[in-house]
Amino acid sequence: MPQSEADTALSAMLRPRSVAVIGASEDASRIGGRPIAAMLERGFQGAILPVNPKRDRVQGLPAFASVAELPETPDVAIIAVPPALAEPALRDLGARGTRAAILFTAGYAEMGAAGAEAQARLLGIAREHGMRLLGPNSLGLLNAANGFYGTFTSSLERGYPTPGPIGIASQSGAYGMHLFSMARDWGLGLSCSITTGNEADLTVGDFIAWMAEDPQTEVIAAYSEGIRDGTRFLAAVELARRNRKPVVMMKVGRSALGRAAAQSHTASLAGDDAVTDAVLAEHGVVRARTTDELLDIARLATRRIYPVGNTLGVLTVSGGAGVLVSDAAEAVGLPMPPMPEAAQAALRADLPFCAPQNPVDCTAQVLNDLSLVSRFGEAMLGEGGYRSALLFFTHAGGAPSITPRLREQLRALRGRYPDRLLVLSALADPPQLRQFEEDGFTVFADPSRAVVAIHAMGRFGDAFADAPPPVLPEVPALPLPATTPSEAEAKRLLAAAGIATAPERVCADAGAAAEAAQALGFPVVMKILSPDILHKSEIGGVLLNVADAAAAREGFALLMRRAAEAAPQARLEGVLVAKQLSGGVECILGINRDPVFGPVAVFGLGGIFVEVLRDVALRRCPFGEAEAEAMIRSIRGAPLLLGARGRPPADIAALAQMLSRLSVLAHRAGPGLAAIDLNPVFAMPAGEGAFAADAVIEIAEHAS
Amino acid sequence: MPQSEADTALSAMLRPRSVAVIGASEDASRIGGRPIAAMLERGFQGAILPVNPKRDRVQGLPAFASVAELPETPDVAIIAVPPALAEPALRDLGARGTRAAILFTAGYAEMGAAGAEAQARLLGIAREHGMRLLGPNSLGLLNAANGFYGTFTSSLERGYPTPGPIGIASQSGAYGMHLFSMARDWGLGLSCSITTGNEADLTVGDFIAWMAEDPQTEVIAAYSEGIRDGTRFLAAVELARRNRKPVVMMKVGRSALGRAAAQSHTASLAGDDAVTDAVLAEHGVVRARTTDELLDIARLATRRIYPVGNTLGVLTVSGGAGVLVSDAAEAVGLPMPPMPEAAQAALRADLPFCAPQNPVDCTAQVLNDLSLVSRFGEAMLGEGGYRSALLFFTHAGGAPSITPRLREQLRALRGRYPDRLLVLSALADPPQLRQFEEDGFTVFADPSRAVVAIHAMGRFGDAFADAPPPVLPEVPALPLPATTPSEAEAKRLLAAAGIATAPERVCADAGAAAEAAQALGFPVVMKILSPDILHKSEIGGVLLNVADAAAAREGFALLMRRAAEAAPQARLEGVLVAKQLSGGVECILGINRDPVFGPVAVFGLGGIFVEVLRDVALRRCPFGEAEAEAMIRSIRGAPLLLGARGRPPADIAALAQMLSRLSVLAHRAGPGLAAIDLNPVFAMPAGEGAFAADAVIEIAEHAS
């Protein structure tokens, strides 16, 4: 469906000129009554059109017996009737020309197979009439700015939100409204809050895209259990990134990997949650671990200061807090470089027993001489050049004997450095907190929470910075065979894409094997070759350290015998004789098809690193060599490739090239490719290349 | 100093009958004025005796010109005068018989060498008179129950705490008072709050010990940058454990390891922070990562429900929140076992579309039928038997249309299961929150924070449970040589303690070497033997895979030559010829002397596991085989010992025995032992033992 049509429908849902409420109730505590009561209370300016065959008036408004009798075609309809009535209502609305419906009605896909069928029928009706659906089984949505409350959440009993820049999109209704309510309780300004329920049609991603273009929304907070359409979702977060709107997201749960993907070795190495993690990071979405963290990040993001190359300077009245903040910054990976030497000397001259490095401890002396705040702050932002500063003033921030003078100092600092992210950790009463906030300082009681939020702003900043587009290697399209190819064929296909394999020959008889071994140089590896035997070592189909021609001759016979015994039906194409590589570092490179995000590349070291330690890096395909190298360097075992323990550094450039080529290959191959498994790949010493010693290409069973 | 004397002094500091304020000020905003103002305001019932040579009265109280003129000997004195006056004041107080002093005065060890000397003089005066000191450079302490405010913190400008069960002891003044202020802002009840400053005398540990016996304190929250006296600290937390008082602690910073300890290989593997981590866990202290977490745990702990063998049942109105909570529980390692099958069937019969496993999702239907709360809750606590339950009711907990009926249901559940830890995740206004709290439910807005706190309660429960004392192996005392012994001597000493080494012989000439190799069986390992060469492989002093007698003969000459070239001064005792073990898993066992906690055992796998991945387990010595086995199983690479990748399982029992013996040996050896390094140790297949192939024993350079 074209973007513009979705846009129109979503705008109709969030900024309608008229809304019909199917199942409108006089009782403001019922699901058909709550939206009307809320809209009346919040002064919604559009037309509210209650539909109820039993009443002339609902909550003081004229009511209509049916959709057909409505005096105008509503922009959006809220459907708050049982399933049996929802279907005809939707049909009537479609016929009437309504293009958007919000379905509170439950009892669909969440209730098993019959419900899923009913849901499919709803979707069919909607498609037929070019209508877009929110839900079913949705708690609805709200727009704080225009007072449109298409929701029956009881959370409104405790108050309405202040209009503001944060938009919330949540798959879960109850949890989405929990988020909304916490945000309201914190006093955060909200643009809209949407819960997508069963997502028969519209998803969290669609609303992220809408909010990315919505002038009222500056910061997007999202919650999802499972991303339904990877492509749409990624387009949405990319749109947000282009528009410099940060997306902070809670993505919960780890669903089992698709069955097909699990058939590959590497597939079982990383659950789809690790893929989600990698994909969100790649697209500049910050993943929050807790509800507080999500709202902390959204709150700080409303400052719209997103440092590029973030660094943290800490000014503190407490050495203890300085240590605590340093621990927290290191834990998230936020750099805290030291102050320049000259600036340190100047601070020491100003206050002999200060700690001027970073954290800069201006000691309790600051309470006697508040002008230290500007002098020290100036040194840190001017000479230290920190992109972000955390100022720990604890209860001094709230003590009436200190606060007014402190505020003066801080305002001056804020004025001189408008582009820096300035955060206070202080304890104060709400009116004082509001003053600091108005002055441009976001205040956190817990300094560790401040650090996590500051770090997130830097991640947004880096994501928004104009980075050169990735340089993808030129890789010819893989002519994908109809069925899973043999090892030799797989290697031939990969070689055509520039992926180097160990020198090897396919041998049809023992004599040829001996000759090939002689030509390649001893020792050699010998492997049975059959498109029907994927995991050769499990049947004893691999011989290592074959040392001379006689052994190669015997090896041929042995492999053929083992294969015939273990897999009598298998087509045997002979034996592959390959030079046995040594002196390299064993790696694993692979491709798995994620059901949401498509082909994903996996990199890890061989053996225990992958199998015991699950030490792998993941990235959605395709990507360039720079990204590949970053993946390689990100694993815990990377020092082994970089020259730890007296080894020569491995040829990382060749490895990165191979990984990048593999990713482009997989991307171009389309859904017919289920998996690629290069295991082992030998990363030779720098300058000597990287070679795949084994290769498996798996074709999807039901490629579309 | 005997415990009772410290007790008396600490009681004098926190429950004095009389307090002198040296440097008393009329101005309630000055450091000599704040304590008096606070005590007057809070109705402190003891005598307040201002000392000020310039005034007759201070803040309405009769003032005295000097300590000598005081009408009675004060139980405690607050010293709020500059350093030059602090010393004579302390002397006068000592002469007068005062046994406890609180030193606000700064300008001591925190200010460099001269300050440290002045601090030592203060301590000398105190010792001379049998006085105990808090500080210097302390923000002081307070006792909320009796209104004793021996502190000048400006945080009191925003209010006084409610008396209650939480005691705070913090080394950092400003951060300690930050903690105190946050606790007060949260409405938590406090017994006392102490900041120990420079800890010239009394430490955080001393106050933990005092609070462990204080009837007003039920929960202890502590903050420390560096633990000054490991023995006293551990005695304190053990006292708290015996008295079933949970200790939650923030320990920040990572100081560099002592120079001596860093000389050993294994010493550099784990900073002292990892030692602290292990020691705190061993003694049942829960380490908090953030300020919120520290206060969350303290707050929940005031329920005094500490589950043994904690399990979590989750009852939720939101499937989304259920997934989120499951993620959080898995992240901290809190088990969420499923409901029994029969109970699941019964819940399904009650509410067909519930999710009855755990999390138990009673869906929004509960809002229509609140009796589901008792039925589902009853099933979970009765049949599910969960020790803890988290009930996610989000805004339903605060919606006026629901809350009163929900509260009724919850109270009934609370009454039936008084021993269970019941936690709500809900959003409500303060009066409603107070009602839930009064009903016995602790309420968290963020469900993830609730999970972390619930998990901590289980850790306290397990720590408080009567565990059998560890069974330590009988190990003869190590007759510690005066200087670092050679490898052969080290192995002999270890063998006497029952620590097995690979069969080996010391050879004085090439002929003996060939003969020994023949007798031990090939291949053998040969190593140069000298007390002056600790790290043999660095000079090429180790030969592996020596395959026959001729090679052994040549090897002897080669090793002697290399040693003579690399270390001409070294005493050469010959060559060690040892059977080369194979088929085992290479491990590293070591002992390092932590400057705070004494000998600490380290266990890890050899090679990359220790050197690249820093994958080690630590434990303070001594400990039994069960604890050793737990250490071995706790490392990430443990699967390699348990039979991963087709290996035979290693002899974990023999490894655990060796590790436990080593720990007892190190404990008995005293401070003269700097380090032991068994690297590698071969863990052979189960039943075949574990053998140290190399051993280094380092003697402390300046053993006392």
mmCIF file of N, CA and C in Angstrom, chain A residues 111 153-155 157-158 172 174-175 177-178 181-182 223 225 250 252-253 290-292 318 320 323-324 327 353 394-395 398-401 427 429 445-446 449 607-609 611-613 636 640 645, chain B residues 111 153-155 157-158 172 174-175 177-178 181-182 223 225 250 252-253 290-292 318 320 323-324 327 353 394-395 398-401 427 429 445-446 449 607-609 611-613 636 639-640 645:
data_model
loop_
_atom_site.group_PDB
_atom_site.id
_atom_site.type_symbol
_atom_site.label_atom_id
_atom_site.label_comp_id
_atom_site.label_asym_id
_atom_site.label_seq_id
_atom_site.Cartn_x
_atom_site.Cartn_y
_atom_site.Cartn_z
ATOM 1 N N MET A 111 -7.172 -15.196 20.482
ATOM 2 C CA MET A 111 -8.015 -16.230 21.065
ATOM 3 C C MET A 111 -7.983 -17.530 20.259
ATOM 4 N N THR A 153 -8.832 3.434 27.812
ATOM 5 C CA THR A 153 -7.960 3.134 28.943
ATOM 6 C C THR A 153 -8.461 3.786 30.236
ATOM 7 N N SER A 154 -8.476 3.003 31.302
ATOM 8 C CA SER A 154 -8.903 3.557 32.589
ATOM 9 C C SER A 154 -7.811 4.419 33.201
ATOM 10 N N SER A 155 -6.619 4.438 32.556
ATOM 11 C CA SER A 155 -5.541 5.260 33.111
ATOM 12 C C SER A 155 -5.907 6.740 33.085
ATOM 13 N N GLU A 157 -8.459 7.981 34.248
ATOM 14 C CA GLU A 157 -9.130 8.346 35.510
ATOM 15 C C GLU A 157 -8.207 9.162 36.404
ATOM 16 N N ARG A 158 -6.886 8.978 36.227
ATOM 17 C CA ARG A 158 -5.949 9.723 37.077
ATOM 18 C C ARG A 158 -5.403 10.963 36.390
ATOM 19 N N SER A 172 1.659 -3.625 22.867
ATOM 20 C CA SER A 172 0.871 -4.003 24.034
ATOM 21 C C SER A 172 -0.009 -2.846 24.460
ATOM 22 N N ALA A 174 -1.981 -2.672 27.473
ATOM 23 C CA ALA A 174 -1.854 -2.350 28.889
ATOM 24 C C ALA A 174 -0.478 -1.757 29.175
ATOM 25 N N TYR A 175 0.565 -2.359 28.574
ATOM 26 C CA TYR A 175 1.888 -1.828 28.855
ATOM 27 C C TYR A 175 2.095 -0.469 28.190
ATOM 28 N N MET A 177 -0.158 1.774 27.755
ATOM 29 C CA MET A 177 -0.820 2.773 28.583
ATOM 30 C C MET A 177 -0.099 2.935 29.935
ATOM 31 N N HIS A 178 0.622 1.898 30.350
ATOM 32 C CA HIS A 178 1.464 2.019 31.551
ATOM 33 C C HIS A 178 2.563 3.060 31.290
ATOM 34 N N SER A 181 1.020 6.433 31.166
ATOM 35 C CA SER A 181 0.642 6.938 32.487
ATOM 36 C C SER A 181 1.868 7.364 33.291
ATOM 37 N N MET A 182 2.945 6.581 33.187
ATOM 38 C CA MET A 182 4.164 6.975 33.895
ATOM 39 C C MET A 182 4.672 8.307 33.344
ATOM 40 N N TYR A 223 7.340 0.352 21.925
ATOM 41 C CA TYR A 223 7.392 -0.951 22.594
ATOM 42 C C TYR A 223 6.880 -2.001 21.630
ATOM 43 N N GLU A 225 6.737 -6.557 21.017
ATOM 44 C CA GLU A 225 7.114 -7.931 21.361
ATOM 45 C C GLU A 225 7.700 -8.637 20.149
ATOM 46 N N MET A 250 11.641 -0.290 23.544
ATOM 47 C CA MET A 250 11.752 -1.506 24.319
ATOM 48 C C MET A 250 11.241 -2.646 23.461
ATOM 49 N N VAL A 252 10.860 -6.597 23.751
ATOM 50 C CA VAL A 252 10.949 -7.673 24.744
ATOM 51 C C VAL A 252 10.839 -9.046 24.098
ATOM 52 N N GLY A 253 11.246 -10.075 24.855
ATOM 53 C CA GLY A 253 10.997 -11.459 24.448
ATOM 54 C C GLY A 253 11.967 -11.995 23.426
ATOM 55 N N THR A 290 14.720 -1.014 30.611
ATOM 56 C CA THR A 290 13.654 -0.900 31.609
ATOM 57 C C THR A 290 12.758 0.278 31.250
ATOM 58 N N THR A 291 11.617 0.305 31.915
ATOM 59 C CA THR A 291 10.651 1.360 31.666
ATOM 60 C C THR A 291 11.231 2.717 32.063
ATOM 61 N N ASP A 292 11.879 2.761 33.209
ATOM 62 C CA ASP A 292 12.510 4.012 33.639
ATOM 63 C C ASP A 292 13.513 4.486 32.594
ATOM 64 N N SER A 318 31.134 15.985 45.174
ATOM 65 C CA SER A 318 31.380 14.788 45.973
ATOM 66 C C SER A 318 32.310 13.862 45.214
ATOM 67 N N GLY A 320 32.961 10.900 45.979
ATOM 68 C CA GLY A 320 32.292 9.595 45.912
ATOM 69 C C GLY A 320 31.393 9.495 44.701
ATOM 70 N N VAL A 323 33.336 9.005 41.478
ATOM 71 C CA VAL A 323 33.767 7.626 41.225
ATOM 72 C C VAL A 323 32.597 6.808 40.691
ATOM 73 N N LEU A 324 31.459 6.975 41.340
ATOM 74 C CA LEU A 324 30.247 6.248 40.935
ATOM 75 C C LEU A 324 29.891 6.559 39.473
ATOM 76 N N ASP A 327 32.332 4.868 37.076
ATOM 77 C CA ASP A 327 31.967 3.453 36.917
ATOM 78 C C ASP A 327 30.820 3.313 35.919
ATOM 79 N N PHE A 353 42.949 22.169 46.437
ATOM 80 C CA PHE A 353 42.711 20.758 46.713
ATOM 81 C C PHE A 353 41.567 20.168 45.905
ATOM 82 N N THR A 394 23.832 17.292 44.208
ATOM 83 C CA THR A 394 23.041 16.627 45.241
ATOM 84 C C THR A 394 22.058 17.599 45.897
ATOM 85 N N HIS A 395 21.914 17.586 47.207
ATOM 86 C CA HIS A 395 20.901 18.411 47.871
ATOM 87 C C HIS A 395 21.221 19.898 47.789
ATOM 88 N N GLY A 398 18.812 21.767 45.971
ATOM 89 C CA GLY A 398 17.485 22.037 46.518
ATOM 90 C C GLY A 398 17.485 22.814 47.820
ATOM 91 N N ALA A 399 18.683 23.093 48.348
ATOM 92 C CA ALA A 399 18.731 23.793 49.631
ATOM 93 C C ALA A 399 18.442 25.282 49.415
ATOM 94 N N PRO A 400 17.406 25.806 50.065
ATOM 95 C CA PRO A 400 17.042 27.209 49.848
ATOM 96 C C PRO A 400 18.211 28.169 50.083
ATOM 97 N N SER A 401 19.166 27.795 50.935
ATOM 98 C CA SER A 401 20.281 28.707 51.209
ATOM 99 C C SER A 401 21.252 28.783 50.033
ATOM 100 N N LEU A 427 18.849 16.940 44.116
ATOM 101 C CA LEU A 427 17.587 16.653 44.795
ATOM 102 C C LEU A 427 16.946 17.982 45.150
ATOM 103 N N ASP A 429 12.811 20.186 45.496
ATOM 104 C CA ASP A 429 11.360 20.102 45.457
ATOM 105 C C ASP A 429 10.890 20.437 44.044
ATOM 106 N N ALA A 445 17.726 12.454 39.901
ATOM 107 C CA ALA A 445 18.135 12.185 41.288
ATOM 108 C C ALA A 445 19.280 11.175 41.294
ATOM 109 N N ASP A 446 19.138 10.116 40.509
ATOM 110 C CA ASP A 446 20.142 9.051 40.483
ATOM 111 C C ASP A 446 21.156 9.358 39.375
ATOM 112 N N ARG A 449 21.486 6.894 36.369
ATOM 113 C CA ARG A 449 20.456 6.991 35.334
ATOM 114 C C ARG A 449 20.770 8.131 34.379
ATOM 115 N N GLY A 607 35.433 -23.161 16.897
ATOM 116 C CA GLY A 607 35.536 -23.993 18.088
ATOM 117 C C GLY A 607 34.774 -23.436 19.268
ATOM 118 N N ILE A 608 35.449 -23.476 20.420
ATOM 119 C CA ILE A 608 34.797 -23.086 21.662
ATOM 120 C C ILE A 608 34.206 -21.686 21.629
ATOM 121 N N PHE A 609 34.792 -20.789 20.857
ATOM 122 C CA PHE A 609 34.313 -19.407 20.880
ATOM 123 C C PHE A 609 32.856 -19.315 20.453
ATOM 124 N N GLU A 611 30.872 -22.272 19.903
ATOM 125 C CA GLU A 611 30.032 -23.349 20.422
ATOM 126 C C GLU A 611 29.829 -23.264 21.929
ATOM 127 N N VAL A 612 30.840 -22.825 22.657
ATOM 128 C CA VAL A 612 30.713 -22.749 24.110
ATOM 129 C C VAL A 612 30.393 -21.330 24.562
ATOM 130 N N LEU A 613 31.079 -20.362 23.986
ATOM 131 C CA LEU A 613 30.967 -18.999 24.506
ATOM 132 C C LEU A 613 29.945 -18.135 23.764
ATOM 133 N N ARG A 636 34.486 -10.746 21.662
ATOM 134 C CA ARG A 636 35.345 -10.809 22.858
ATOM 135 C C ARG A 636 36.696 -11.423 22.529
ATOM 136 N N LEU A 640 42.652 -12.461 19.693
ATOM 137 C CA LEU A 640 43.315 -13.595 19.031
ATOM 138 C C LEU A 640 43.629 -13.278 17.579
ATOM 139 N N ARG A 645 48.932 -13.283 22.600
ATOM 140 C CA ARG A 645 49.672 -14.493 22.916
ATOM 141 C C ARG A 645 50.776 -14.783 21.906
ATOM 142 N N MET B 111 44.110 16.081 51.923
ATOM 143 C CA MET B 111 44.844 17.234 51.417
ATOM 144 C C MET B 111 46.336 16.965 51.270
ATOM 145 N N THR B 153 24.951 18.779 57.360
ATOM 146 C CA THR B 153 24.479 18.660 55.971
ATOM 147 C C THR B 153 23.359 19.648 55.681
ATOM 148 N N SER B 154 23.484 20.317 54.531
ATOM 149 C CA SER B 154 22.437 21.262 54.142
ATOM 150 C C SER B 154 21.207 20.528 53.621
ATOM 151 N N SER B 155 21.293 19.222 53.487
ATOM 152 C CA SER B 155 20.135 18.478 52.975
ATOM 153 C C SER B 155 18.961 18.580 53.956
ATOM 154 N N GLU B 157 17.763 21.161 55.078
ATOM 155 C CA GLU B 157 16.932 22.325 54.738
ATOM 156 C C GLU B 157 15.631 21.892 54.073
ATOM 157 N N ARG B 158 15.651 20.736 53.424
ATOM 158 C CA ARG B 158 14.430 20.269 52.750
ATOM 159 C C ARG B 158 13.643 19.287 53.585
ATOM 160 N N SER B 172 31.585 8.307 51.836
ATOM 161 C CA SER B 172 31.454 9.630 51.224
ATOM 162 C C SER B 172 30.414 10.430 51.988
ATOM 163 N N ALA B 174 29.082 13.632 50.991
ATOM 164 C CA ALA B 174 28.065 14.205 50.116
ATOM 165 C C ALA B 174 27.191 13.111 49.519
ATOM 166 N N TYR B 175 27.830 12.008 49.091
ATOM 167 C CA TYR B 175 27.005 10.963 48.502
ATOM 168 C C TYR B 175 26.157 10.257 49.555
ATOM 169 N N MET B 177 24.865 11.628 52.158
ATOM 170 C CA MET B 177 23.716 12.477 52.436
ATOM 171 C C MET B 177 22.778 12.549 51.224
ATOM 172 N N HIS B 178 23.322 12.326 50.042
ATOM 173 C CA HIS B 178 22.476 12.207 48.855
ATOM 174 C C HIS B 178 21.542 10.996 49.022
ATOM 175 N N SER B 181 19.017 11.779 51.614
ATOM 176 C CA SER B 181 17.986 12.716 51.137
ATOM 177 C C SER B 181 17.007 12.033 50.197
ATOM 178 N N MET B 182 17.533 11.161 49.316
ATOM 179 C CA MET B 182 16.622 10.444 48.418
ATOM 180 C C MET B 182 15.686 9.559 49.236
ATOM 181 N N TYR B 223 27.741 2.489 51.663
ATOM 182 C CA TYR B 223 28.486 2.969 50.505
ATOM 183 C C TYR B 223 29.951 3.034 50.880
ATOM 184 N N GLU B 225 34.143 3.469 49.052
ATOM 185 C CA GLU B 225 35.072 3.520 47.911
ATOM 186 C C GLU B 225 36.180 2.500 48.074
ATOM 187 N N MET B 250 26.735 -0.229 48.064
ATOM 188 C CA MET B 250 27.345 0.239 46.838
ATOM 189 C C MET B 250 28.837 0.387 47.101
ATOM 190 N N VAL B 252 32.081 1.389 45.048
ATOM 191 C CA VAL B 252 32.460 1.967 43.753
ATOM 192 C C VAL B 252 33.965 1.926 43.550
ATOM 193 N N GLY B 253 34.386 2.124 42.310
ATOM 194 C CA GLY B 253 35.797 2.338 41.979
ATOM 195 C C GLY B 253 36.611 1.058 41.908
ATOM 196 N N THR B 290 23.211 0.922 41.236
ATOM 197 C CA THR B 290 22.789 2.325 41.144
ATOM 198 C C THR B 290 22.140 2.743 42.455
ATOM 199 N N THR B 291 21.978 4.046 42.584
ATOM 200 C CA THR B 291 21.368 4.584 43.794
ATOM 201 C C THR B 291 19.923 4.113 43.925
ATOM 202 N N ASP B 292 19.194 4.161 42.828
ATOM 203 C CA ASP B 292 17.820 3.665 42.858
ATOM 204 C C ASP B 292 17.778 2.214 43.312
ATOM 205 N N SER B 318 -1.383 -7.732 31.668
ATOM 206 C CA SER B 318 -0.796 -7.366 30.375
ATOM 207 C C SER B 318 0.197 -8.430 29.960
ATOM 208 N N GLY B 320 2.211 -8.180 27.572
ATOM 209 C CA GLY B 320 3.454 -7.471 27.279
ATOM 210 C C GLY B 320 4.307 -7.306 28.523
ATOM 211 N N VAL B 323 6.016 -10.541 29.505
ATOM 212 C CA VAL B 323 7.237 -10.857 28.757
ATOM 213 C C VAL B 323 8.404 -10.027 29.292
ATOM 214 N N LEU B 324 8.132 -8.751 29.504
ATOM 215 C CA LEU B 324 9.151 -7.842 30.020
ATOM 216 C C LEU B 324 9.690 -8.326 31.369
ATOM 217 N N ASP B 327 11.901 -11.409 30.926
ATOM 218 C CA ASP B 327 13.241 -10.990 30.483
ATOM 219 C C ASP B 327 14.070 -10.513 31.679
ATOM 220 N N PHE B 353 -9.308 -17.886 28.041
ATOM 221 C CA PHE B 353 -8.221 -17.333 27.245
ATOM 222 C C PHE B 353 -7.115 -16.702 28.072
ATOM 223 N N THR B 394 -0.744 -2.233 36.708
ATOM 224 C CA THR B 394 -0.574 -0.927 36.050
ATOM 225 C C THR B 394 -1.572 0.104 36.590
ATOM 226 N N HIS B 395 -2.191 0.900 35.736
ATOM 227 C CA HIS B 395 -3.051 1.979 36.222
ATOM 228 C C HIS B 395 -4.322 1.464 36.890
ATOM 229 N N GLY B 398 -4.563 2.304 40.344
ATOM 230 C CA GLY B 398 -4.836 3.674 40.766
ATOM 231 C C GLY B 398 -6.140 4.247 40.258
ATOM 232 N N ALA B 399 -6.875 3.470 39.434
ATOM 233 C CA ALA B 399 -8.123 3.991 38.874
ATOM 234 C C ALA B 399 -9.209 3.931 39.945
ATOM 235 N N PRO B 400 -9.810 5.066 40.288
ATOM 236 C CA PRO B 400 -10.828 5.077 41.347
ATOM 237 C C PRO B 400 -11.948 4.069 41.105
ATOM 238 N N SER B 401 -12.230 3.765 39.825
ATOM 239 C CA SER B 401 -13.336 2.833 39.558
ATOM 240 C C SER B 401 -12.962 1.400 39.909
ATOM 241 N N LEU B 427 0.457 1.984 39.107
ATOM 242 C CA LEU B 427 0.572 3.439 39.125
ATOM 243 C C LEU B 427 -0.622 3.990 39.888
ATOM 244 N N ASP B 429 -1.960 7.359 42.864
ATOM 245 C CA ASP B 429 -1.608 8.568 43.593
ATOM 246 C C ASP B 429 -1.089 8.190 44.978
ATOM 247 N N ALA B 445 6.592 1.370 40.265
ATOM 248 C CA ALA B 445 6.039 1.766 38.965
ATOM 249 C C ALA B 445 6.692 0.939 37.852
ATOM 250 N N ASP B 446 8.017 0.803 37.911
ATOM 251 C CA ASP B 446 8.755 0.071 36.877
ATOM 252 C C ASP B 446 8.881 -1.400 37.293
ATOM 253 N N ARG B 449 12.425 -2.884 37.925
ATOM 254 C CA ARG B 449 13.049 -2.574 39.207
ATOM 255 C C ARG B 449 12.515 -3.479 40.306
ATOM 256 N N GLY B 607 45.315 -20.641 28.791
ATOM 257 C CA GLY B 607 45.395 -20.007 27.476
ATOM 258 C C GLY B 607 44.464 -18.836 27.340
ATOM 259 N N ILE B 608 43.782 -18.796 26.192
ATOM 260 C CA ILE B 608 42.934 -17.656 25.866
ATOM 261 C C ILE B 608 41.877 -17.363 26.910
ATOM 262 N N PHE B 609 41.417 -18.395 27.619
ATOM 263 C CA PHE B 609 40.328 -18.159 28.564
ATOM 264 C C PHE B 609 40.720 -17.166 29.637
ATOM 265 N N GLU B 611 43.849 -15.375 29.485
ATOM 266 C CA GLU B 611 44.626 -14.248 28.996
ATOM 267 C C GLU B 611 43.843 -13.308 28.097
ATOM 268 N N VAL B 612 42.913 -13.845 27.329
ATOM 269 C CA VAL B 612 42.142 -12.987 26.428
ATOM 270 C C VAL B 612 40.771 -12.674 27.013
ATOM 271 N N LEU B 613 40.119 -13.700 27.567
ATOM 272 C CA LEU B 613 38.728 -13.508 27.977
ATOM 273 C C LEU B 613 38.564 -13.139 29.440
ATOM 274 N N ARG B 636 32.595 -19.064 32.458
ATOM 275 C CA ARG B 636 31.887 -19.190 31.185
ATOM 276 C C ARG B 636 32.345 -20.412 30.404
ATOM 277 N N PRO B 639 31.700 -25.417 30.293
ATOM 278 C CA PRO B 639 31.297 -26.561 29.462
ATOM 279 C C PRO B 639 32.487 -27.385 28.956
ATOM 280 N N LEU B 640 33.653 -26.763 28.770
ATOM 281 C CA LEU B 640 34.823 -27.501 28.305
ATOM 282 C C LEU B 640 35.253 -28.553 29.307
ATOM 283 N N ARG B 645 31.763 -30.450 23.186
ATOM 284 C CA ARG B 645 32.477 -30.745 21.951
ATOM 285 C C ARG B 645 33.053 -32.166 21.932
#
